[in-house]
Amino acid sequence: MNIIVITGASSGLGREFALQLNKMHYVADEVWLIARRSDRLEALSKELSYPCERLTIDLSKEEDLNQYKKLLEKKNPVIQILINCAGFGYVGGFQTISYEQQSSMIDLNCRALSQMTYLSLPYMKENSRILQLASSAAFMPQPGFAVYAASKAYVLSFSRAITEELRKQKIYVTTVCPGPIRTEFFELAEQYGSSFTLKKYTMVEAPQVVKAALQASKRKKELSVYGIPMKCFFVISKILPHKLLLVLLRFMK
Ligand SMILES: NC(=O)c1ccc[n+]([C@@H]2O[C@H](COP(=O)([O-])OP(=O)(O)OC[C@H]3O[C@@H](n4cnc5c(N)ncnc54)[C@H](OP(=O)(O)O)[C@@H]3O)[C@@H](O)[C@H]2O)c1
């Protein structure tokens, strides 16, 4: 049985990945949709022509991840595509957000993503693919978004490393690094502070980002950075010292 696994499928990019794979008639026997809101997963599964397995789990809880492990053991599928989309961030100074909330970002964005990848790999074969949702926030440290940016730098570094490790097995990893996208993400993110104004002008729509990410994955590309502003930001963050960029950022705010 060939399957697609999508975390964060209840909204935003995760939901869009499911819809676009469905629209392009990507061949799979089942899609496994993972998130906490069961009503959203149920509604999405009705829109898809694939048989769906819905896992209403909290990925930041070790015991919940065990349910995924058990389902894999029971069904013994081949994972054709794993899309690690679940993630969130809080905008605001490091001292203004509780430590529990800061560490919950690390739990989901870093630990759960790594564990999902680890649990899934034994069920992957030649030509299986992984899409890891990092962010352009991974490109440099971001004061006022410190833990989120650091968590995405982890995703980028971790994913690029395993891209190399998995090359011999012909399992292909694409790390997706978009800039701001209009999803529910900002409703949660801006509870404690507002985003840098420039981000609002570079906001893009989820379907474009997902389309580009799926194309990059199909072409076995290591990275997907959507849009000219983010491509420029990526290049600048490689060329200029981060210390200088941080000073420029101080004056742009
Ligand atoms: N939107 C942006 O501007 C942007 C930019 C760059 C990168 N990204 C990254 O893209 C990914 C998707 O973001 P999005 O924009 O689609 O945001 P979103 O619409 O808020 O979706 C986040 C998804 O993660 C799931 N999730 C959150 N906490 C979870 C938990 N503890 N256990 C299981 N699932 C959980 C949510 O489902 P439930 O609430 O139902 O659990 C939801 O489906 C994230 O990793 C984000 O960091 C977003």
mmCIF file of C-alpha atoms and ligand atoms in Angstrom:
data_model
loop_
_atom_site.group_PDB
_atom_site.id
_atom_site.type_symbol
_atom_site.label_atom_id
_atom_site.label_comp_id
_atom_site.label_asym_id
_atom_site.label_seq_id
_atom_site.Cartn_x
_atom_site.Cartn_y
_atom_site.Cartn_z
ATOM 1 C CA MET A 1 0.000 0.000 0.000
ATOM 2 C CA ASN A 2 1.436 3.367 -1.096
ATOM 3 C CA ILE A 3 0.625 6.361 1.051
ATOM 4 C CA ILE A 4 1.124 10.117 1.397
ATOM 5 C CA VAL A 5 1.532 11.490 4.940
ATOM 6 C CA ILE A 6 0.775 15.163 5.645
ATOM 7 C CA THR A 7 1.152 16.813 9.050
ATOM 8 C CA GLY A 8 -0.588 20.132 9.694
ATOM 9 C CA ALA A 9 -3.275 19.066 7.218
ATOM 10 C CA SER A 10 -6.118 20.890 8.981
ATOM 11 C CA SER A 11 -5.225 24.311 7.557
ATOM 12 C CA GLY A 12 -2.901 26.487 5.482
ATOM 13 C CA LEU A 13 -0.129 24.794 3.551
ATOM 14 C CA GLY A 14 -0.811 21.236 4.751
ATOM 15 C CA ARG A 15 -4.405 21.404 3.559
ATOM 16 C CA GLU A 16 -3.268 22.955 0.260
ATOM 17 C CA PHE A 17 -0.709 20.164 -0.316
ATOM 18 C CA ALA A 18 -3.494 17.573 0.060
ATOM 19 C CA LEU A 19 -5.777 19.454 -2.353
ATOM 20 C CA GLN A 20 -3.085 19.959 -5.005
ATOM 21 C CA LEU A 21 -1.898 16.324 -4.919
ATOM 22 C CA ASN A 22 -5.537 15.304 -5.301
ATOM 23 C CA LYS A 23 -6.046 17.707 -8.213
ATOM 24 C CA MET A 24 -2.960 16.416 -10.038
ATOM 25 C CA HIS A 25 -4.223 12.821 -9.523
ATOM 26 C CA TYR A 26 -1.022 11.770 -7.787
ATOM 27 C CA VAL A 27 -1.320 7.994 -7.466
ATOM 28 C CA ALA A 28 -1.539 6.751 -3.867
ATOM 29 C CA ASP A 29 -3.700 4.193 -2.095
ATOM 30 C CA GLU A 30 -4.248 6.329 0.986
ATOM 31 C CA VAL A 31 -3.529 9.763 2.397
ATOM 32 C CA TRP A 32 -2.818 10.086 6.098
ATOM 33 C CA LEU A 33 -3.876 13.477 7.413
ATOM 34 C CA ILE A 34 -2.431 14.577 10.750
ATOM 35 C CA ALA A 35 -3.438 17.507 13.019
ATOM 36 C CA ARG A 36 -5.358 18.152 16.258
ATOM 37 C CA ARG A 37 -8.647 19.510 14.843
ATOM 38 C CA SER A 38 -10.652 16.455 13.826
ATOM 39 C CA ASP A 39 -13.554 18.413 12.285
ATOM 40 C CA ARG A 40 -11.137 20.089 9.865
ATOM 41 C CA LEU A 41 -9.538 16.767 8.917
ATOM 42 C CA GLU A 42 -12.948 15.220 8.360
ATOM 43 C CA ALA A 43 -14.032 18.119 6.131
ATOM 44 C CA LEU A 44 -10.808 17.856 4.110
ATOM 45 C CA SER A 45 -11.104 14.097 3.697
ATOM 46 C CA LYS A 46 -14.538 14.642 2.115
ATOM 47 C CA GLU A 47 -12.955 16.934 -0.491
ATOM 48 C CA LEU A 48 -10.340 14.355 -1.487
ATOM 49 C CA SER A 49 -10.815 11.409 -3.809
ATOM 50 C CA TYR A 50 -8.214 9.370 -1.870
ATOM 51 C CA PRO A 51 -9.221 7.073 0.982
ATOM 52 C CA CYS A 52 -8.033 8.974 4.058
ATOM 53 C CA GLU A 53 -6.677 7.922 7.426
ATOM 54 C CA ARG A 54 -7.196 10.751 9.906
ATOM 55 C CA LEU A 55 -4.870 10.958 12.886
ATOM 56 C CA THR A 56 -6.156 13.509 15.355
ATOM 57 C CA ILE A 57 -3.009 13.821 17.406
ATOM 58 C CA ASP A 58 -0.922 16.461 19.137
ATOM 59 C CA LEU A 59 2.517 16.044 17.578
ATOM 60 C CA SER A 60 4.192 17.799 20.468
ATOM 61 C CA LYS A 61 3.200 14.862 22.713
ATOM 62 C CA GLU A 62 5.442 11.821 22.646
ATOM 63 C CA GLU A 63 2.541 9.457 23.451
ATOM 64 C CA ASP A 64 0.516 10.835 20.527
ATOM 65 C CA LEU A 65 3.399 10.256 18.111
ATOM 66 C CA ASN A 66 3.320 6.664 19.307
ATOM 67 C CA GLN A 67 -0.108 6.325 17.647
ATOM 68 C CA TYR A 68 1.534 7.121 14.306
ATOM 69 C CA LYS A 69 4.272 4.563 14.990
ATOM 70 C CA LYS A 70 1.679 1.894 15.840
ATOM 71 C CA LEU A 71 -0.383 2.620 12.729
ATOM 72 C CA LEU A 72 2.739 2.259 10.580
ATOM 73 C CA GLU A 73 3.517 -1.090 12.237
ATOM 74 C CA LYS A 74 -0.049 -2.270 11.719
ATOM 75 C CA LYS A 75 -0.460 -1.239 8.069
ATOM 76 C CA ASN A 76 3.173 -1.548 6.962
ATOM 77 C CA PRO A 77 2.751 0.925 4.070
ATOM 78 C CA VAL A 78 5.269 2.381 1.645
ATOM 79 C CA ILE A 79 5.452 6.123 2.299
ATOM 80 C CA GLN A 80 5.786 7.766 -1.102
ATOM 81 C CA ILE A 81 5.620 11.312 0.182
ATOM 82 C CA LEU A 82 5.990 12.689 3.712
ATOM 83 C CA ILE A 83 5.102 16.371 4.085
ATOM 84 C CA ASN A 84 6.072 17.821 7.459
ATOM 85 C CA CYS A 85 3.953 20.962 7.594
ATOM 86 C CA ALA A 86 2.821 21.241 11.222
ATOM 87 C CA GLY A 87 4.508 24.202 12.834
ATOM 88 C CA PHE A 88 3.878 27.562 14.441
ATOM 89 C CA GLY A 89 5.629 30.644 15.769
ATOM 90 C CA TYR A 90 5.040 33.513 18.182
ATOM 91 C CA VAL A 91 6.197 37.008 17.227
ATOM 92 C CA GLY A 92 7.513 38.987 20.226
ATOM 93 C CA GLY A 93 10.570 39.600 22.367
ATOM 94 C CA PHE A 94 12.119 36.540 23.972
ATOM 95 C CA GLN A 95 11.338 37.857 27.451
ATOM 96 C CA THR A 96 7.748 38.795 26.647
ATOM 97 C CA ILE A 97 6.573 35.281 25.793
ATOM 98 C CA SER A 98 6.446 32.581 28.472
ATOM 99 C CA TYR A 99 9.178 29.978 28.394
ATOM 100 C CA GLU A 100 6.547 27.213 28.051
ATOM 101 C CA GLN A 101 5.278 28.816 24.858
ATOM 102 C CA GLN A 102 8.782 29.307 23.511
ATOM 103 C CA SER A 103 9.693 25.702 24.182
ATOM 104 C CA SER A 104 6.422 24.454 22.637
ATOM 105 C CA MET A 105 7.707 25.942 19.344
ATOM 106 C CA ILE A 106 10.893 23.896 19.666
ATOM 107 C CA ASP A 107 8.843 20.809 20.537
ATOM 108 C CA LEU A 108 6.696 20.984 17.434
ATOM 109 C CA ASN A 109 8.961 22.648 14.866
ATOM 110 C CA CYS A 110 12.122 20.696 15.722
ATOM 111 C CA ARG A 111 11.506 17.616 17.864
ATOM 112 C CA ALA A 112 8.211 16.454 16.308
ATOM 113 C CA LEU A 113 9.458 17.106 12.744
ATOM 114 C CA SER A 114 12.629 15.091 13.434
ATOM 115 C CA GLN A 115 10.659 12.277 15.038
ATOM 116 C CA MET A 116 8.114 12.137 12.221
ATOM 117 C CA THR A 117 11.024 11.863 9.779
ATOM 118 C CA TYR A 118 12.744 9.207 11.899
ATOM 119 C CA LEU A 119 9.602 7.077 12.287
ATOM 120 C CA SER A 120 8.749 7.368 8.583
ATOM 121 C CA LEU A 121 12.120 6.551 7.015
ATOM 122 C CA PRO A 122 11.973 2.750 7.565
ATOM 123 C CA TYR A 123 8.795 2.782 5.437
ATOM 124 C CA MET A 124 10.365 4.699 2.550
ATOM 125 C CA LYS A 125 11.807 3.179 -0.618
ATOM 126 C CA GLU A 126 13.741 4.377 -3.641
ATOM 127 C CA ASN A 127 12.121 7.555 -5.031
ATOM 128 C CA SER A 128 10.206 8.304 -1.838
ATOM 129 C CA ARG A 129 10.171 12.018 -1.105
ATOM 130 C CA ILE A 130 10.145 14.235 1.958
ATOM 131 C CA LEU A 131 9.090 17.899 2.052
ATOM 132 C CA GLN A 132 10.187 19.744 5.182
ATOM 133 C CA LEU A 133 8.563 23.082 5.967
ATOM 134 C CA ALA A 134 11.261 25.439 7.159
ATOM 135 C CA SER A 135 10.930 29.177 6.442
ATOM 136 C CA SER A 136 12.881 32.147 5.126
ATOM 137 C CA ALA A 137 13.151 32.952 8.858
ATOM 138 C CA ALA A 138 15.823 30.228 8.827
ATOM 139 C CA PHE A 139 18.185 32.385 6.742
ATOM 140 C CA MET A 140 19.376 34.616 9.580
ATOM 141 C CA PRO A 141 18.699 35.336 13.281
ATOM 142 C CA GLN A 142 15.502 37.353 13.783
ATOM 143 C CA PRO A 143 15.184 39.575 16.857
ATOM 144 C CA GLY A 144 11.506 39.601 17.871
ATOM 145 C CA PHE A 145 11.024 36.151 16.341
ATOM 146 C CA ALA A 146 14.102 34.580 17.907
ATOM 147 C CA VAL A 147 12.979 31.081 18.867
ATOM 148 C CA TYR A 148 10.858 30.561 15.759
ATOM 149 C CA ALA A 149 13.702 31.637 13.431
ATOM 150 C CA ALA A 150 16.145 29.428 15.340
ATOM 151 C CA SER A 151 13.743 26.478 15.166
ATOM 152 C CA LYS A 152 13.484 26.912 11.389
ATOM 153 C CA ALA A 153 17.273 27.214 11.086
ATOM 154 C CA TYR A 154 17.322 23.793 12.777
ATOM 155 C CA VAL A 155 14.839 22.437 10.200
ATOM 156 C CA LEU A 156 16.948 23.794 7.333
ATOM 157 C CA SER A 157 20.243 22.480 8.695
ATOM 158 C CA PHE A 158 18.827 19.086 9.727
ATOM 159 C CA SER A 159 17.022 18.605 6.416
ATOM 160 C CA ARG A 160 20.014 19.549 4.257
ATOM 161 C CA ALA A 161 22.166 17.114 6.220
ATOM 162 C CA ILE A 162 19.780 14.201 5.764
ATOM 163 C CA THR A 163 19.376 15.119 2.078
ATOM 164 C CA GLU A 164 23.016 14.070 1.725
ATOM 165 C CA GLU A 165 22.659 11.013 3.978
ATOM 166 C CA LEU A 166 19.654 9.722 2.019
ATOM 167 C CA ARG A 167 21.076 10.348 -1.454
ATOM 168 C CA LYS A 168 22.468 6.799 -1.768
ATOM 169 C CA GLN A 169 19.052 5.358 -0.867
ATOM 170 C CA LYS A 170 17.516 7.612 -3.557
ATOM 171 C CA ILE A 171 15.148 9.176 -1.038
ATOM 172 C CA TYR A 172 14.809 12.858 -1.936
ATOM 173 C CA VAL A 173 14.346 15.685 0.569
ATOM 174 C CA THR A 174 13.154 19.181 -0.374
ATOM 175 C CA THR A 175 13.354 21.886 2.264
ATOM 176 C CA VAL A 176 10.731 24.541 1.696
ATOM 177 C CA CYS A 177 11.667 28.078 2.801
ATOM 178 C CA PRO A 178 8.834 30.471 2.031
ATOM 179 C CA GLY A 179 8.438 34.035 3.228
ATOM 180 C CA PRO A 180 5.135 35.257 4.722
ATOM 181 C CA ILE A 181 2.038 33.453 3.421
ATOM 182 C CA ARG A 182 -1.596 34.353 4.036
ATOM 183 C CA THR A 183 -2.737 31.483 6.304
ATOM 184 C CA GLU A 184 -3.978 31.105 9.890
ATOM 185 C CA PHE A 185 -0.323 31.157 10.930
ATOM 186 C CA PHE A 186 -0.345 34.916 11.661
ATOM 187 C CA GLU A 187 -3.504 34.753 13.820
ATOM 188 C CA LEU A 188 -1.530 32.741 16.366
ATOM 189 C CA ALA A 189 1.842 34.350 15.634
ATOM 190 C CA GLU A 190 0.780 37.910 16.336
ATOM 191 C CA GLN A 191 -0.793 37.357 19.755
ATOM 192 C CA TYR A 192 2.150 38.963 21.557
ATOM 193 C CA GLY A 193 3.620 41.306 18.961
ATOM 194 C CA SER A 194 3.240 42.424 15.377
ATOM 195 C CA SER A 195 5.392 41.385 12.450
ATOM 196 C CA PHE A 196 7.951 43.545 10.726
ATOM 197 C CA THR A 197 5.943 45.799 8.299
ATOM 198 C CA LEU A 198 7.986 44.696 5.270
ATOM 199 C CA LYS A 199 6.631 41.155 5.794
ATOM 200 C CA LYS A 200 3.110 42.403 5.093
ATOM 201 C CA TYR A 201 4.205 43.689 1.667
ATOM 202 C CA THR A 202 5.834 40.408 0.697
ATOM 203 C CA MET A 203 2.856 38.242 1.728
ATOM 204 C CA VAL A 204 1.967 35.555 -0.856
ATOM 205 C CA GLU A 205 -0.813 32.982 -1.215
ATOM 206 C CA ALA A 206 -0.565 29.337 -0.152
ATOM 207 C CA PRO A 207 -1.425 27.727 -3.550
ATOM 208 C CA GLN A 208 1.585 29.373 -5.275
ATOM 209 C CA VAL A 209 4.009 28.282 -2.547
ATOM 210 C CA VAL A 210 2.680 24.718 -2.538
ATOM 211 C CA LYS A 211 2.771 24.448 -6.346
ATOM 212 C CA ALA A 212 6.414 25.580 -6.401
ATOM 213 C CA ALA A 213 7.311 23.201 -3.539
ATOM 214 C CA LEU A 214 5.720 20.193 -5.295
ATOM 215 C CA GLN A 215 7.526 21.061 -8.535
ATOM 216 C CA ALA A 216 10.836 21.366 -6.668
ATOM 217 C CA SER A 217 10.250 18.004 -4.987
ATOM 218 C CA LYS A 218 9.360 16.363 -8.317
ATOM 219 C CA ARG A 219 12.631 17.699 -9.747
ATOM 220 C CA LYS A 220 14.481 16.350 -6.672
ATOM 221 C CA LYS A 221 15.578 19.841 -5.753
ATOM 222 C CA GLU A 222 17.084 20.352 -2.334
ATOM 223 C CA LEU A 223 15.490 23.747 -1.677
ATOM 224 C CA SER A 224 12.315 25.555 -2.603
ATOM 225 C CA VAL A 225 12.383 29.308 -2.015
ATOM 226 C CA TYR A 226 9.267 30.911 -3.487
ATOM 227 C CA GLY A 227 9.215 34.400 -5.037
ATOM 228 C CA ILE A 228 11.781 37.005 -6.034
ATOM 229 C CA PRO A 229 11.859 38.875 -2.672
ATOM 230 C CA MET A 230 12.668 35.677 -0.740
ATOM 231 C CA LYS A 231 15.198 34.488 -3.359
ATOM 232 C CA CYS A 232 16.947 37.881 -2.989
ATOM 233 C CA PHE A 233 16.805 37.598 0.813
ATOM 234 C CA PHE A 234 18.344 34.108 0.576
ATOM 235 C CA VAL A 235 21.236 35.373 -1.574
ATOM 236 C CA ILE A 236 21.802 38.470 0.609
ATOM 237 C CA SER A 237 21.835 36.331 3.768
ATOM 238 C CA LYS A 238 24.579 34.210 2.164
ATOM 239 C CA ILE A 239 26.706 37.147 0.987
ATOM 240 C CA LEU A 240 26.469 39.742 3.754
ATOM 241 C CA PRO A 241 27.593 39.104 7.343
ATOM 242 C CA HIS A 242 24.624 38.522 9.650
ATOM 243 C CA LYS A 243 26.027 41.108 12.040
ATOM 244 C CA LEU A 244 25.626 43.790 9.347
ATOM 245 C CA LEU A 245 22.135 42.581 8.410
ATOM 246 C CA LEU A 246 21.088 42.737 12.063
ATOM 247 C CA VAL A 247 22.243 46.369 12.279
ATOM 248 C CA LEU A 248 20.316 47.227 9.066
ATOM 249 C CA LEU A 249 17.235 45.517 10.495
ATOM 250 C CA ARG A 250 17.499 47.670 13.632
ATOM 251 C CA PHE A 251 17.143 50.825 11.513
ATOM 252 C CA MET A 252 14.422 49.461 9.224
ATOM 253 C CA LYS A 253 11.975 48.691 12.061
HETATM 254 N N1 LIG B 1 2.317 31.141 6.955
HETATM 255 C C1 LIG B 1 3.557 31.593 6.847
HETATM 256 O O1 LIG B 1 3.785 32.807 6.703
HETATM 257 C C2 LIG B 1 4.716 30.640 6.864
HETATM 258 C C3 LIG B 1 5.933 31.081 6.335
HETATM 259 C C4 LIG B 1 7.020 30.214 6.332
HETATM 260 C C5 LIG B 1 6.898 28.944 6.855
HETATM 261 N N2 LIG B 1 5.711 28.545 7.387
HETATM 262 C C6 LIG B 1 5.651 27.202 7.954
HETATM 263 O O2 LIG B 1 4.735 26.441 7.195
HETATM 264 C C7 LIG B 1 4.131 25.445 8.019
HETATM 265 C C8 LIG B 1 2.622 25.510 7.845
HETATM 266 O O3 LIG B 1 2.169 26.774 8.294
HETATM 267 P P1 LIG B 1 0.784 27.392 7.831
HETATM 268 O O4 LIG B 1 1.064 28.741 7.296
HETATM 269 O O5 LIG B 1 0.051 26.427 6.993
HETATM 270 O O6 LIG B 1 0.092 27.599 9.246
HETATM 271 P P2 LIG B 1 -1.349 27.160 9.781
HETATM 272 O O7 LIG B 1 -2.393 27.448 8.770
HETATM 273 O O8 LIG B 1 -1.461 27.767 11.120
HETATM 274 O O9 LIG B 1 -1.203 25.567 9.913
HETATM 275 C C9 LIG B 1 -0.457 24.970 10.919
HETATM 276 C C10 LIG B 1 -0.841 23.519 10.984
HETATM 277 O O10 LIG B 1 -0.064 22.882 12.028
HETATM 278 C C11 LIG B 1 -0.947 22.100 12.822
HETATM 279 N N3 LIG B 1 -0.465 22.002 14.193
HETATM 280 C C12 LIG B 1 -0.141 23.026 15.017
HETATM 281 N N4 LIG B 1 0.227 22.554 16.218
HETATM 282 C C13 LIG B 1 0.112 21.193 16.147
HETATM 283 C C14 LIG B 1 0.339 20.139 17.060
HETATM 284 N N5 LIG B 1 0.772 20.381 18.320
HETATM 285 N N6 LIG B 1 0.108 18.868 16.670
HETATM 286 C C15 LIG B 1 -0.333 18.619 15.400
HETATM 287 N N7 LIG B 1 -0.531 19.565 14.486
HETATM 288 C C16 LIG B 1 -0.328 20.842 14.852
HETATM 289 C C17 LIG B 1 -2.284 22.850 12.767
HETATM 290 O O11 LIG B 1 -3.356 21.971 13.014
HETATM 291 P P3 LIG B 1 -4.200 21.877 14.381
HETATM 292 O O12 LIG B 1 -4.269 23.245 14.974
HETATM 293 O O13 LIG B 1 -5.508 21.337 13.926
HETATM 294 O O14 LIG B 1 -3.450 20.900 15.213
HETATM 295 C C18 LIG B 1 -2.306 23.305 11.324
HETATM 296 O O15 LIG B 1 -2.832 22.296 10.502
HETATM 297 C C19 LIG B 1 4.620 25.713 9.433
HETATM 298 O O16 LIG B 1 5.672 24.845 9.727
HETATM 299 C C20 LIG B 1 5.109 27.154 9.377
HETATM 300 O O17 LIG B 1 6.125 27.393 10.319
HETATM 301 C C21 LIG B 1 4.621 29.351 7.384
#
